[in-house]
mmCIF file of C-alpha atoms in Angstrom:
data_model
loop_
_atom_site.group_PDB
_atom_site.id
_atom_site.type_symbol
_atom_site.label_atom_id
_atom_site.label_comp_id
_atom_site.label_asym_id
_atom_site.label_seq_id
_atom_site.Cartn_x
_atom_site.Cartn_y
_atom_site.Cartn_z
ATOM 1 C CA MET A 1 392.335 -144.247 135.625
ATOM 2 C CA SER A 2 392.278 -146.063 138.974
ATOM 3 C CA GLU A 3 389.734 -145.395 141.722
ATOM 4 C CA THR A 4 392.457 -143.675 143.754
ATOM 5 C CA SER A 5 393.334 -141.399 140.835
ATOM 6 C CA ARG A 6 389.680 -140.438 140.343
ATOM 7 C CA ALA A 7 389.389 -139.372 143.960
ATOM 8 C CA CYS A 8 392.660 -137.424 143.880
ATOM 9 C CA PRO A 9 392.413 -133.800 142.705
ATOM 10 C CA ILE A 10 395.820 -134.069 141.034
ATOM 11 C CA GLY A 11 394.715 -137.197 139.165
ATOM 12 C CA ILE A 12 391.594 -135.387 137.986
ATOM 13 C CA PHE A 13 393.660 -132.382 136.896
ATOM 14 C CA VAL A 14 396.073 -134.572 134.937
ATOM 15 C CA SER A 15 393.161 -136.303 133.184
ATOM 16 C CA VAL A 16 391.965 -132.893 131.931
ATOM 17 C CA ILE A 17 395.292 -131.228 131.163
ATOM 18 C CA ASP A 18 396.784 -134.361 129.657
ATOM 19 C CA GLY A 19 400.029 -134.225 127.764
ATOM 20 C CA PRO A 20 402.270 -131.393 126.692
ATOM 21 C CA TRP A 21 399.982 -130.049 123.991
ATOM 22 C CA ALA A 22 397.153 -129.311 126.408
ATOM 23 C CA THR A 23 399.398 -127.184 128.596
ATOM 24 C CA LEU A 24 400.849 -125.343 125.611
ATOM 25 C CA ILE A 25 397.393 -124.674 124.159
ATOM 26 C CA VAL A 26 396.354 -123.137 127.477
ATOM 27 C CA ARG A 27 399.561 -121.072 127.468
ATOM 28 C CA GLU A 28 398.682 -119.701 124.024
ATOM 29 C CA LEU A 29 395.063 -118.968 124.935
ATOM 30 C CA LEU A 30 396.102 -117.139 128.110
ATOM 31 C CA SER A 31 397.289 -114.274 125.908
ATOM 32 C CA GLY A 32 393.811 -113.874 124.418
ATOM 33 C CA PRO A 33 391.365 -115.323 121.885
ATOM 34 C CA LYS A 34 392.907 -117.288 119.027
ATOM 35 C CA ARG A 35 391.773 -118.828 115.767
ATOM 36 C CA PHE A 36 392.598 -122.456 115.009
ATOM 37 C CA GLY A 37 395.252 -121.432 112.475
ATOM 38 C CA ASP A 38 396.874 -119.069 114.976
ATOM 39 C CA LEU A 39 397.198 -121.937 117.436
ATOM 40 C CA ARG A 40 398.677 -124.233 114.768
ATOM 41 C CA THR A 41 401.235 -121.556 113.889
ATOM 42 C CA ALA A 42 402.138 -120.971 117.543
ATOM 43 C CA LEU A 43 402.485 -124.705 118.203
ATOM 44 C CA PRO A 44 404.625 -126.162 115.412
ATOM 45 C CA GLY A 45 404.334 -129.915 115.301
ATOM 46 C CA ILE A 46 400.810 -130.259 116.661
ATOM 47 C CA SER A 47 398.529 -132.178 114.332
ATOM 48 C CA PRO A 48 395.132 -130.729 113.417
ATOM 49 C CA LYS A 49 393.518 -133.844 114.912
ATOM 50 C CA THR A 50 395.262 -133.377 118.278
ATOM 51 C CA LEU A 51 394.529 -129.652 118.390
ATOM 52 C CA THR A 52 390.866 -130.249 117.554
ATOM 53 C CA ALA A 53 390.570 -132.969 120.208
ATOM 54 C CA ARG A 54 392.130 -130.797 122.927
ATOM 55 C CA LEU A 55 390.029 -127.757 122.028
ATOM 56 C CA ASN A 56 386.863 -129.873 121.998
ATOM 57 C CA ARG A 57 387.782 -131.280 125.420
ATOM 58 C CA PHE A 58 388.416 -127.800 126.810
ATOM 59 C CA THR A 59 385.088 -126.501 125.497
ATOM 60 C CA SER A 60 383.165 -129.521 126.797
ATOM 61 C CA LEU A 61 384.672 -129.004 130.264
ATOM 62 C CA GLY A 62 383.963 -125.278 130.296
ATOM 63 C CA LEU A 63 387.617 -124.243 130.149
ATOM 64 C CA ALA A 64 387.243 -122.538 126.770
ATOM 65 C CA THR A 65 384.571 -121.233 124.454
ATOM 66 C CA ARG A 66 384.292 -121.729 120.712
ATOM 67 C CA THR A 67 382.643 -118.878 118.830
ATOM 68 C CA ALA A 68 381.773 -119.330 115.163
ATOM 69 C CA TYR A 69 381.089 -116.128 113.247
ATOM 70 C CA PRO A 70 378.699 -116.225 110.269
ATOM 71 C CA GLU A 71 381.222 -114.893 107.783
ATOM 72 C CA ILE A 72 382.688 -116.078 104.532
ATOM 73 C CA PRO A 73 385.182 -117.559 104.935
ATOM 74 C CA PRO A 74 384.010 -118.931 108.301
ATOM 75 C CA ARG A 75 385.816 -117.611 111.352
ATOM 76 C CA VAL A 76 386.022 -119.614 114.575
ATOM 77 C CA VAL A 77 387.666 -118.198 117.686
ATOM 78 C CA TYR A 78 388.672 -120.018 120.861
ATOM 79 C CA GLU A 79 388.942 -118.221 124.179
ATOM 80 C CA LEU A 80 389.513 -119.335 127.747
ATOM 81 C CA THR A 81 386.636 -118.936 130.173
ATOM 82 C CA ASP A 82 387.177 -117.634 133.704
ATOM 83 C CA ARG A 83 387.659 -121.258 134.726
ATOM 84 C CA GLY A 84 390.307 -121.715 132.016
ATOM 85 C CA ARG A 85 392.051 -118.461 132.923
ATOM 86 C CA GLY A 86 392.240 -119.864 136.453
ATOM 87 C CA LEU A 87 395.024 -122.113 135.129
ATOM 88 C CA ARG A 88 397.384 -119.109 134.905
ATOM 89 C CA PRO A 89 398.833 -119.632 138.419
ATOM 90 C CA VAL A 90 399.381 -123.320 137.632
ATOM 91 C CA LEU A 91 401.383 -122.531 134.491
ATOM 92 C CA ASP A 92 403.140 -119.741 136.379
ATOM 93 C CA ALA A 93 404.229 -122.252 139.041
ATOM 94 C CA MET A 94 405.334 -124.731 136.372
ATOM 95 C CA ALA A 95 407.455 -122.053 134.689
ATOM 96 C CA HIS A 96 409.049 -121.039 138.013
ATOM 97 C CA TRP A 97 409.849 -124.647 138.839
ATOM 98 C CA ALA A 98 411.322 -125.327 135.391
ATOM 99 C CA GLU A 99 413.492 -122.210 135.524
ATOM 100 C CA ALA A 100 414.809 -123.188 138.955
ATOM 101 C CA ASN A 101 415.269 -126.912 138.392
ATOM 102 C CA LEU A 102 415.740 -127.776 134.734
ATOM 103 C CA PRO A 103 418.534 -126.921 132.341
ATOM 104 C CA ILE A 104 417.012 -125.040 129.444
ATOM 105 C CA PRO A 105 419.018 -125.299 126.199
ATOM 106 C CA ASP A 106 419.602 -121.977 124.449
ATOM 107 C CA GLU A 107 417.476 -122.793 121.407
ATOM 108 C CA VAL A 108 414.581 -123.955 123.596
ATOM 109 C CA SER A 109 414.807 -121.107 126.080
ATOM 110 C CA GLU A 110 414.426 -118.477 123.369
ATOM 111 C CA HIS A 111 411.117 -119.951 122.157
ATOM 112 C CA SER A 112 409.527 -121.808 125.055
ATOM 113 C CA ALA A 113 410.804 -120.171 128.215
ATOM 114 C CA GLY A 114 410.682 -116.713 126.675
ATOM 115 C CA SER A 115 407.114 -117.313 125.615
ATOM 116 C CA VAL A 116 406.184 -118.406 129.101
ATOM 117 C CA GLU A 117 407.758 -115.318 130.650
ATOM 118 C CA LYS A 118 406.026 -112.989 128.193
ATOM 119 C CA MET A 119 402.653 -114.659 128.447
ATOM 120 C CA LEU A 120 402.683 -115.522 132.119
ATOM 121 C CA PRO A 121 404.046 -112.634 134.134
ATOM 122 C CA MET A 122 405.513 -114.252 137.179
ATOM 123 C CA SER A 123 403.707 -113.315 140.358
ATOM 124 C CA ARG A 124 406.001 -112.316 143.130
#
């Protein structure tokens, strides 16, 4: 990242919420706490390595918490912190922009756009 990017709030944001998976993980966690397997199911195509890396990054930055319960089998739950839930208006704005400016194919709109609308009630 260049010096200019480091000083720019948008550059900093992009370095944290990097790539499509990060945004989609936040979208899933906005609906409430999730186990690793729940996130994998909700995000077909994400590799366990990528999901683990993004979740670790979110927890290290204080955007999410990781709670391990002393049960057999082990249960680990991820949940957004207040700081992480603060991303809701950002995803809301992204969804509004996409709906207004991008063609959404039927098969994509049923899964992705519908999920965004259900999970991120649009503020008016």
